[in-house]
Coordinates of C-alpha atoms in Angstrom, one line a residue:
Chain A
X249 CA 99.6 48.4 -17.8
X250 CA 101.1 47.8 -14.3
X251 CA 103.3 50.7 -13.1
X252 CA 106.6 50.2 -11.5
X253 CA 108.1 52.4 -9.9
X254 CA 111.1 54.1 -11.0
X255 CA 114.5 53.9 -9.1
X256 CA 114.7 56.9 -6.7
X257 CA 111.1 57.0 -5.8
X258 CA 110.5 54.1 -3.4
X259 CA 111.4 53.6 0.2
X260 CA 110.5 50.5 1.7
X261 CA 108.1 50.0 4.6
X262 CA 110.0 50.0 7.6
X263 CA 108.6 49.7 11.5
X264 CA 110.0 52.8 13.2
X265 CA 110.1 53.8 16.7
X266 CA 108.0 55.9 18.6
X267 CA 109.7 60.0 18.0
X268 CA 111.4 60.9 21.6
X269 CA 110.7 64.0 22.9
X270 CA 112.3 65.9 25.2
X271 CA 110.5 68.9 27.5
X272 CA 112.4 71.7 28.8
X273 CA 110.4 74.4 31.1
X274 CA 110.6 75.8 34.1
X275 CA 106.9 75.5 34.5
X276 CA 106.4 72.3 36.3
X277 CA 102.4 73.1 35.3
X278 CA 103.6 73.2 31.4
X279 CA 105.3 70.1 31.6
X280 CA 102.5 68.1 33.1
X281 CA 100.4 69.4 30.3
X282 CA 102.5 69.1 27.2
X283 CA 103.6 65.3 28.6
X284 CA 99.5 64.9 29.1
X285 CA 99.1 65.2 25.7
X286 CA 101.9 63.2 24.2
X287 CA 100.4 61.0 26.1
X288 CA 97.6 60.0 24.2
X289 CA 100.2 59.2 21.3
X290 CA 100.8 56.1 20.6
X291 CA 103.7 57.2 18.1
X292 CA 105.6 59.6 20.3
X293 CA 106.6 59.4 23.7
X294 CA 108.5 61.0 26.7
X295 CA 112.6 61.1 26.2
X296 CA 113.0 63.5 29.4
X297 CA 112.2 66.8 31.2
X298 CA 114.7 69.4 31.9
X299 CA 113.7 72.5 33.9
X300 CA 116.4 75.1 32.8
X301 CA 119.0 75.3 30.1
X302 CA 121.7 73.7 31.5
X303 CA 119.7 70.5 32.7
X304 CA 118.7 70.8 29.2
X305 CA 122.3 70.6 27.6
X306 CA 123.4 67.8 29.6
X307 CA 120.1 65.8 29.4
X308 CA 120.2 66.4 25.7
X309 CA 123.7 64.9 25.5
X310 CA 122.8 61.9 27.6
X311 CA 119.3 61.2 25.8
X312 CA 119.8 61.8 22.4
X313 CA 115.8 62.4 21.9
X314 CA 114.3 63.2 18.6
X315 CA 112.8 66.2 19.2
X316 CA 112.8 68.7 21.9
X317 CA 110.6 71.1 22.8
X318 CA 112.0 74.2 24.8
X319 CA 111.0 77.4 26.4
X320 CA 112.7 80.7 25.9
X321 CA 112.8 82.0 29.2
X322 CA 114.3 80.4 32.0
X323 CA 116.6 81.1 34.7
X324 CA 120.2 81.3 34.3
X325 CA 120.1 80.5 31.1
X326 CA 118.2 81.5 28.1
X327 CA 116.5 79.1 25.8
X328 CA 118.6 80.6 22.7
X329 CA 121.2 80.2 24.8
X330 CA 120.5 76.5 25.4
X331 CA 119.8 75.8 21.4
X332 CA 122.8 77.3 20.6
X333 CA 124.7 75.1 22.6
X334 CA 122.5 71.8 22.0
X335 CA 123.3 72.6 18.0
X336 CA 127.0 73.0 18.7
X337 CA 127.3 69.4 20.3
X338 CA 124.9 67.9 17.7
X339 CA 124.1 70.5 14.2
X340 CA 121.1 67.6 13.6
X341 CA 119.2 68.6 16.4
X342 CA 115.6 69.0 16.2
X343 CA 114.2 71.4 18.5
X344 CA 111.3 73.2 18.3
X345 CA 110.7 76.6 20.6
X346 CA 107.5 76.4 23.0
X347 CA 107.2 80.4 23.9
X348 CA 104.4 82.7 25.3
X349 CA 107.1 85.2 23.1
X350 CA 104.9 86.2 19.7
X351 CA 107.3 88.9 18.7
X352 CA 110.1 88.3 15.9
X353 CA 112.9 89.2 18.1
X354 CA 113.3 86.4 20.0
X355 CA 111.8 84.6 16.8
X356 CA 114.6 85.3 14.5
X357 CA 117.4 84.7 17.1
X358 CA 115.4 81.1 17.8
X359 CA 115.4 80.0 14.3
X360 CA 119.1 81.4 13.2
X361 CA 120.1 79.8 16.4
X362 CA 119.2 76.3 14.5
X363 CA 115.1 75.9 15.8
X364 CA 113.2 73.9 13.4
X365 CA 109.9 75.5 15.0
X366 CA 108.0 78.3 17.1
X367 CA 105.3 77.8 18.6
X368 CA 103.0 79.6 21.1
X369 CA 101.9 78.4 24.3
X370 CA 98.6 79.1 23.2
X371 CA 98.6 76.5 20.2
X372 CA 96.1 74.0 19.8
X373 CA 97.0 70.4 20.6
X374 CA 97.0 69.3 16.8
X375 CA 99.3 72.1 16.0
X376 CA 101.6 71.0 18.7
X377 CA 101.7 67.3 17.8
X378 CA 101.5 68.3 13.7
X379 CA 104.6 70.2 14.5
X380 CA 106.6 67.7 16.3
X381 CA 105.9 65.2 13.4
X382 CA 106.7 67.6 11.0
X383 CA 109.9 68.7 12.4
X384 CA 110.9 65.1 13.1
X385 CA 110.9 64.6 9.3
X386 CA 113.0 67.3 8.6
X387 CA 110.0 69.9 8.1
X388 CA 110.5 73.6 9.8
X389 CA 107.0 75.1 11.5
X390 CA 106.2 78.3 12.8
X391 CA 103.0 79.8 13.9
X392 CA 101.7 81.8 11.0
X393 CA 101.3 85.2 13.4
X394 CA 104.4 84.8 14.3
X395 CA 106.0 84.2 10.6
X396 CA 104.0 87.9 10.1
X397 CA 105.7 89.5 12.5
X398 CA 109.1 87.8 11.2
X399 CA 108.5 89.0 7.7
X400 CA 108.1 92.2 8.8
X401 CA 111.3 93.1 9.8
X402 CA 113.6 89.9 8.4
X403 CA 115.1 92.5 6.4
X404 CA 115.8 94.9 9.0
X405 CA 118.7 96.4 9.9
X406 CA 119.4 94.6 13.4
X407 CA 120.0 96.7 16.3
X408 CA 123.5 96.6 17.7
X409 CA 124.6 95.1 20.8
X410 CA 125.3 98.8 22.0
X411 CA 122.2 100.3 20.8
X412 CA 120.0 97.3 22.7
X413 CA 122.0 97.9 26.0
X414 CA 121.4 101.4 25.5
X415 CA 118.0 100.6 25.4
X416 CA 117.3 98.1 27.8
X417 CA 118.7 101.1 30.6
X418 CA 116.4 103.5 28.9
X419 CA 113.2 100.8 29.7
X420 CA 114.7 101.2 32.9
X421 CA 113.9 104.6 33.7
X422 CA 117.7 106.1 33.1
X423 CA 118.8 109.4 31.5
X424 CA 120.5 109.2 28.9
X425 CA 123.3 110.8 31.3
X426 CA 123.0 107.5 33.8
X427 CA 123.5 105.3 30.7
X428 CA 126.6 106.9 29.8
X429 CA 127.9 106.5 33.6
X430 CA 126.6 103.1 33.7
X431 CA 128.2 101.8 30.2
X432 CA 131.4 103.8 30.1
X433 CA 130.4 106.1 27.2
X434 CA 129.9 109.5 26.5
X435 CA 126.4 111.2 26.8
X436 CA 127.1 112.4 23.3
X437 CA 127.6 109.0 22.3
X438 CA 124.9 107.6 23.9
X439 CA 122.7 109.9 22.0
X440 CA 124.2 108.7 19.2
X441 CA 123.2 105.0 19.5
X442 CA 119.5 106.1 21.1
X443 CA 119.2 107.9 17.3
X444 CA 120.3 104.7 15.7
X445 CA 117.9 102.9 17.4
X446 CA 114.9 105.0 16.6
X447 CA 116.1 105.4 12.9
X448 CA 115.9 101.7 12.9
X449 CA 113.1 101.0 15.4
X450 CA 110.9 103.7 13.2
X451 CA 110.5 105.3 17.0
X452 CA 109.5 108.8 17.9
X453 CA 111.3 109.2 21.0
X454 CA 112.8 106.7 23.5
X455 CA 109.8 105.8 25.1
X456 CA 108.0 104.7 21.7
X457 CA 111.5 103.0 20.5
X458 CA 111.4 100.9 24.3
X459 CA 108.0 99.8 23.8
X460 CA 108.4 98.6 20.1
X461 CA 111.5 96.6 21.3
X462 CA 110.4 95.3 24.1
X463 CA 106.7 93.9 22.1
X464 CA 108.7 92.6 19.7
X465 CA 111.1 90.8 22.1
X466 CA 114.2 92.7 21.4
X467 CA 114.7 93.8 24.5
X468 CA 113.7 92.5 27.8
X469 CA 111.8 94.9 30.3
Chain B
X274 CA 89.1 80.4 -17.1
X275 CA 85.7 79.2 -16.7
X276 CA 84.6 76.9 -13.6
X277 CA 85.3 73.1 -14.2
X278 CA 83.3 71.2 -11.7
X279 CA 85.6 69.4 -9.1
X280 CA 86.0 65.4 -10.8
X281 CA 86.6 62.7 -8.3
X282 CA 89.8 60.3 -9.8
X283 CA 89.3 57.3 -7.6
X284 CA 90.2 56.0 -4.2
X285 CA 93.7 54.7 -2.9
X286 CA 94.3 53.3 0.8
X287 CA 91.4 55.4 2.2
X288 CA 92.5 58.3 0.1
X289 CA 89.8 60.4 -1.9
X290 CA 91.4 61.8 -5.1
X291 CA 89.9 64.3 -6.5
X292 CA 90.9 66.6 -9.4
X293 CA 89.4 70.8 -9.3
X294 CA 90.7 73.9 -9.4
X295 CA 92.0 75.5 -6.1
X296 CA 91.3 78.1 -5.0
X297 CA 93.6 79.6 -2.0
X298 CA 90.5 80.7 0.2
X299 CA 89.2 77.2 0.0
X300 CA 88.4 75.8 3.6
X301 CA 90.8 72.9 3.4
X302 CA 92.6 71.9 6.3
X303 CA 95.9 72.0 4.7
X304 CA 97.2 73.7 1.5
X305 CA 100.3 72.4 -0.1
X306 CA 102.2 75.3 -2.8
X307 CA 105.4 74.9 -4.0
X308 CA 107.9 77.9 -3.9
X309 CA 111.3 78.4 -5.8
X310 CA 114.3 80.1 -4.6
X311 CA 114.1 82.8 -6.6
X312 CA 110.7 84.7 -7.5
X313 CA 109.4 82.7 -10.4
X314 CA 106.1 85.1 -10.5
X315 CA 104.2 81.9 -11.7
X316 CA 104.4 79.1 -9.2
X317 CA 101.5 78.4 -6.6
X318 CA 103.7 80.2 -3.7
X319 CA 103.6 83.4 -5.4
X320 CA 99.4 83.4 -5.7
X321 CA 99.7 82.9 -2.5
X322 CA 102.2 85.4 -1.5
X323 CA 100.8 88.5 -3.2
X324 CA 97.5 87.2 -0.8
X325 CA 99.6 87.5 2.1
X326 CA 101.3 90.7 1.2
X327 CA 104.7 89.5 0.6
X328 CA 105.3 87.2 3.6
X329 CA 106.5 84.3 1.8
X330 CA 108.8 86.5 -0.1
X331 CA 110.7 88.4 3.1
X332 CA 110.5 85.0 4.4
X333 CA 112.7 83.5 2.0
X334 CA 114.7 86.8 1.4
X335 CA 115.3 86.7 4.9
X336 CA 116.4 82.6 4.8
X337 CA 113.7 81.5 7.1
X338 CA 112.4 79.5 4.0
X339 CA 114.9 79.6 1.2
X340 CA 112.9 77.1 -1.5
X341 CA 115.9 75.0 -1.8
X342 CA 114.1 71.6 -3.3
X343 CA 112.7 69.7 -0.5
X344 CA 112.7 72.2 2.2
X345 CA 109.6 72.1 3.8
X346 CA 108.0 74.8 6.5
X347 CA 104.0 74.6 7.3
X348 CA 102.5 77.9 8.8
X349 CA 100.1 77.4 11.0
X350 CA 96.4 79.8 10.9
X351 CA 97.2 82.0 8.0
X352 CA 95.4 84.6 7.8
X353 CA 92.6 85.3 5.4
X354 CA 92.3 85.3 2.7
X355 CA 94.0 82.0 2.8
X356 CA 90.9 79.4 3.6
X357 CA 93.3 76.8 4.6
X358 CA 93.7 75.7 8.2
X359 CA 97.6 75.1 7.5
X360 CA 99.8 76.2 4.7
X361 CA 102.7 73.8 3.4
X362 CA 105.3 75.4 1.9
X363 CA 107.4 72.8 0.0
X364 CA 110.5 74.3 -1.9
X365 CA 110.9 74.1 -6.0
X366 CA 114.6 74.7 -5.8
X367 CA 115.7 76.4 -9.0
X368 CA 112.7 75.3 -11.0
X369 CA 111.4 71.7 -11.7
X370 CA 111.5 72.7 -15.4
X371 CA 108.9 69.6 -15.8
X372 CA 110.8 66.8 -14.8
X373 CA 108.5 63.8 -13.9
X374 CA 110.8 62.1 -11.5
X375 CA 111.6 65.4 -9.5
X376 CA 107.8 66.6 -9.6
X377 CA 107.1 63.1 -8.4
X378 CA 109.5 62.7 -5.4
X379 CA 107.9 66.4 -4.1
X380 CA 104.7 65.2 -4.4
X381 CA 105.4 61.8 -2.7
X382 CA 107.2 64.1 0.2
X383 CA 104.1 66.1 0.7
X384 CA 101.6 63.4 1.0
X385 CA 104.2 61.8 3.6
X386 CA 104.3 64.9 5.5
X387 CA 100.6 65.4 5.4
X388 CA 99.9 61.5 6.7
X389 CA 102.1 63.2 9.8
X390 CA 99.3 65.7 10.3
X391 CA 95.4 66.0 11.4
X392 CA 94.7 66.9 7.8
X393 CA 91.5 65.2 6.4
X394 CA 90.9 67.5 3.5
X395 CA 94.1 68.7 1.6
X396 CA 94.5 70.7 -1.5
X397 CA 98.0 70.3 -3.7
X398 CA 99.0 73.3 -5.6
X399 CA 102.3 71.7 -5.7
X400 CA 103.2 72.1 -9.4
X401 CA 101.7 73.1 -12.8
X402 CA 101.9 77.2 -12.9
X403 CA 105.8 77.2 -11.6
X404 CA 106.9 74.3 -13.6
X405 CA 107.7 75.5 -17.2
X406 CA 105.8 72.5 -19.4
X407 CA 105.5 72.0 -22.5
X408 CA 101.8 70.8 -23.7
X409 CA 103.0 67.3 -24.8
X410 CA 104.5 66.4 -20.6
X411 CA 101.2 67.1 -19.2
X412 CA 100.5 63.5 -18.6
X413 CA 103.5 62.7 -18.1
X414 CA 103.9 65.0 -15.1
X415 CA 100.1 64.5 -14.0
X416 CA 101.2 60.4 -13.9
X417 CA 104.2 61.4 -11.7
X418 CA 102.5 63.3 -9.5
X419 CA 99.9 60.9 -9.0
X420 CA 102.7 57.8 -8.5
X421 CA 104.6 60.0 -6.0
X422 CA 101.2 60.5 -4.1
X423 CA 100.5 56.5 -4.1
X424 CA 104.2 55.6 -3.0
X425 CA 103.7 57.3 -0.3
X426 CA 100.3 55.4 0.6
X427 CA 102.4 52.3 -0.1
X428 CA 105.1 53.1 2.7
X429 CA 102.1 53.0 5.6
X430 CA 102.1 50.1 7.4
X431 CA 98.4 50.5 7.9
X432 CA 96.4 52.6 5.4
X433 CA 95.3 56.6 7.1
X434 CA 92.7 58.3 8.2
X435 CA 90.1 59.3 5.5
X436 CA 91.5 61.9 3.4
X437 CA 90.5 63.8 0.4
X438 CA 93.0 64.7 -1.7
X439 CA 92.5 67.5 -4.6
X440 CA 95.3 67.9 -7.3
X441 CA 94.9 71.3 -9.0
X442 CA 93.8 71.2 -12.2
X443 CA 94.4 75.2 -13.2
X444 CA 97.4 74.3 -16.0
X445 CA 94.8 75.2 -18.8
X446 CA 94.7 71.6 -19.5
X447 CA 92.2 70.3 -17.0
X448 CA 90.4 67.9 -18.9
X449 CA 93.9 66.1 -19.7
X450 CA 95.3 66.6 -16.4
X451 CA 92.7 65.1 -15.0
X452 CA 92.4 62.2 -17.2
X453 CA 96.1 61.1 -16.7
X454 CA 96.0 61.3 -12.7
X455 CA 92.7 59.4 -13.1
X456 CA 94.5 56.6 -15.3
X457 CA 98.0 56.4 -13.4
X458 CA 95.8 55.5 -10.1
X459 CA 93.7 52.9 -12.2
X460 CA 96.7 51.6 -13.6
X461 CA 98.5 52.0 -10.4
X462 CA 100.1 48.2 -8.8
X463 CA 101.7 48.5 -5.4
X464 CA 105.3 47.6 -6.3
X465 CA 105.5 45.3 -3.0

């Protein structure tokens, strides 16, 4: 008995174009690479190349690519930065984050800033090109070490604003004394957020709760 | 359960069905689960999840992945004891309480989203322990998931790459599953 399909399940056959992608790095080197390999794809190809965030934010505007793939750290502007602002002109935006980052700091503020993927510099060319087909489509992808290290502390309490800038003077050699002076706060007060931030860091003292926040990309040293 | 040798259903558009019971530390290079939103403690996600200590879970908790129906993340090199070069993460929604036409439509997405990947050997623990049916649907929902699986074959323009394609078989009905994904692909006309 011939089957035929029921309403709901069948989408036609339909010639597509190849899936634009756009590069944003401030590694000329990266670039060169990553378009190397795209390359070879006959089903994707080259939108444009941006070298910071705000190169990014216009081009992104003019282009209209399917997919872009964009570092975290540039100057002026950080890639979160720039994804939050590409999402705000355009919520459909695809984007997927390229990092050498493999902590879930910068992995969680990525993703709730609207990225469809993480991935390390380190991946594999399939991963990279399984990823941007995937996350064309609609799919999310994430390096699995990195979804780990998300897990782990998704459900965290997130460190304030306070208790990071309190923390990002303390990776920089200050007393706790200079971080008051510096921030406008008491030293009492200062000691206040430094204990909130081990409590929630799982830190000894301030130089084990700096070096858990800066591997996992809380804070940057 | 006792082994059941791995049974070969038949070939579509340079797809390799075959029907056996997966296991998660199999060495395919993609493995397809299905995860609800909320913790069924039955579906193929959760096998999975207790293997990876509860990743899946705080994932989803967290609303990385929240299992809404359709939602789709891949994980790429999971660690052991997952065998699986990849891991597809398709989401359930609030259950598929065996309904063919839903079960199908998954099952089409996730052999669309694999023809997007390097996958050659694929394993699809899609439905069965999370979906709630009763013995009488088993054919009905092995036929669906079959039909999803070919409708996505039929919207290539040019058939894929070699794959091999193995629909879990673990519902305690194996010999019937198998039997009714074998017959929908026999019986199966392209509807252009």
């Amino acid at each position: 008995m011939p089957f035929h399909a029921p309403d709901g399940l069948y989408a036609p056959r339909a010639a597509r174009p190849p899936i634009s992608v756009m590069l944003v790095d401030d590694h000329l080197l990266l670039r060169e690479g990553v378009r190397a390999v795209i390359g070879t794809q006959p089903d994707l190809t080259i939108a444009g190349e941006a070298e910071d965030g705000a190169q990014a934010i216009a081009l992104y505007e003019r282009l209209r690519p399917d997919v872009v793939l964009m570092d975290l750290q540039m100057p002026d502007m950080s890639g979160v930065e720039a994804i939050e602002a590409i999402r705000r002109g355009d919520p459909g935006a695809r984007i997927i984050v390229l990092t050498t980052f493999s902590g879930d700091g910068r992995a969680i503020k990525a993703l709730r800033a609207g990225a469809m993927g993480y991935l390390l510099k380190a991946s594999l060319r399939k991963e990279l090109l399984d990823a941007i087909r995937s996350v064309f489509n609609g799919g999310k992808h994430l390096d699995a070490q990195v979804a780990t290290a998300i897990a782990l502390h998704v459900l965290d309490d997130d460190l304030t604003e306070r208790e990071l800038a309190v923390l990002t003077l303390a990776a920089a050699g200050n007393s706790n004394k200079q971080i008051a002076a510096r921030i406008g706060l008491s030293e009492e007060t200062v000691k206040g957020h430094m204990k909130q931030a081990f409590a929630k860091l799982g830190a000894a003292d301030r130089t084990h709760a700096v070096t858990i926040a800066a591997k996992r990309g809380l804070i940057e040293i | 359960m006792p082994p059941i040798p791995p049974r070969p259903l038949g070939q579509y558009r340079h797809v390799r069905f075959v029907a056996a019971q997966i296991a998660i530390e199999a060495p395919v290079d993609l493995l397809i689960v299905g995860m609800q939103e909320k913790d069924g403690g039955r579906s193929g996600a959760e096998q999975v999840d207790r293997a990876l200590h509860g990743t899946l879970g705080r994932l989803r908790a967290g609303g990385i992945f929240t299992g809404m129906a359709g939602e789709e993340l891949t994980l790429w090199a999971p660690p052991a004891p997952i065998g699986a070069r990849s891991l597809m993460l398709i989401g359930l929604g609030a259950g598929l309480a065996g309904d063919p036409l839903r079960i199908g439509r998954l099952t089409r997405q996730a052999m669309r989203s694999t023809l997007c990947t390097h996958a050659r050997k694929v394993a699809c623990l899609l439905g069965w322990n999370g979906l709630d049916i009763a013995e009488e649907g088993i054919e009905e929902i092995a036929a669906a998931m079959m039909r999803g699986a070919l409708l996505a074959l039929d919207g290539l323009e040019t058939p894929p790459r070699p794959i091999e394609w193995i629909f879990d078989i673990r519902n305690g009905q194996a010999q019937r599953t198998a039997a009714a994904l074998e017959n929908a692909l026999a019986t199966w006309h392209s509807p252009e």
